[in-house]
């Protein structure tokens, strides 16, 4: 019997990250659930374990290179491989929502970009070599329709440009990993009822997570980049 695939999900203590972890575990993958908040991450992991899922917890702040390296070392030491990476961690700051581009502070834009783009670059640079060792990998970047150039409007400056940049990063990584058995895709979960999306959103977290899980379990030689 083949060993289960190993998946790591960032920012997974709640919302879409938690639901993606749950759905991946329900498919038989072993999930390494990560988050900045240790108490919330451990509580989320305990919830999934009580449901009978194979879930491991490790703290990881995507903006801290040292933190990401420690998470990598944990995965490499415990499992010897990583098959699935879901870059879910992301922020949308209140000032970014409340102010137009001409008024929002650069610090808000900088902080948003640091998590939503630079954090995913750090995680990808550190974990992709581990995937290459086994000639297999599925990387899913959680993007947003707000970052689509064809539908670009005003507002949400930091969040919008961070998701546009994340889409570009996806294409770059997809090109650079051709022939390695690694597939890289980004997806928009839609407007979901999470802390970020709010209670009036049109989609449940279960619906929003489905595409990410589909991309995380793509069969060989199939890509929808």
Coordinates of C-alpha atoms in Angstrom, one line a residue, residues 91-97 99-118 155-163 165:
X91 CA -4.3 39.4 4.9
X92 CA -6.6 42.2 4.0
X93 CA -6.2 45.2 6.3
X94 CA -9.0 47.4 7.5
X95 CA -7.3 50.6 6.2
X96 CA -6.9 49.0 2.8
X97 CA -10.7 48.4 2.7
X99 CA -9.4 54.1 1.9
X100 CA -8.9 54.7 -1.8
X101 CA -5.5 54.2 -3.4
X102 CA -4.7 57.9 -3.2
X103 CA -5.1 57.9 0.6
X104 CA -4.1 54.5 1.9
X105 CA -0.7 54.4 3.6
X106 CA 2.3 52.8 2.0
X107 CA 2.9 50.9 5.2
X108 CA -0.5 49.1 4.8
X109 CA 0.5 48.3 1.2
X110 CA 3.9 47.1 2.2
X111 CA 2.6 44.9 5.0
X112 CA 0.0 43.3 2.7
X113 CA 2.6 42.6 0.0
X114 CA 5.0 41.2 2.6
X115 CA 2.4 38.5 3.6
X116 CA 0.5 37.9 0.4
X117 CA 3.5 37.8 -2.0
X118 CA 6.9 37.8 -0.4
X155 CA -10.1 50.4 -3.9
X156 CA -8.3 47.6 -2.0
X157 CA -4.9 48.8 -3.3
X158 CA -2.6 46.6 -1.3
X159 CA -4.8 43.5 -1.6
X160 CA -5.5 43.9 -5.3
X161 CA -1.8 44.4 -6.4
X162 CA -0.7 41.6 -4.0
X163 CA -3.0 39.1 -5.7
X165 CA 1.6 39.8 -8.2

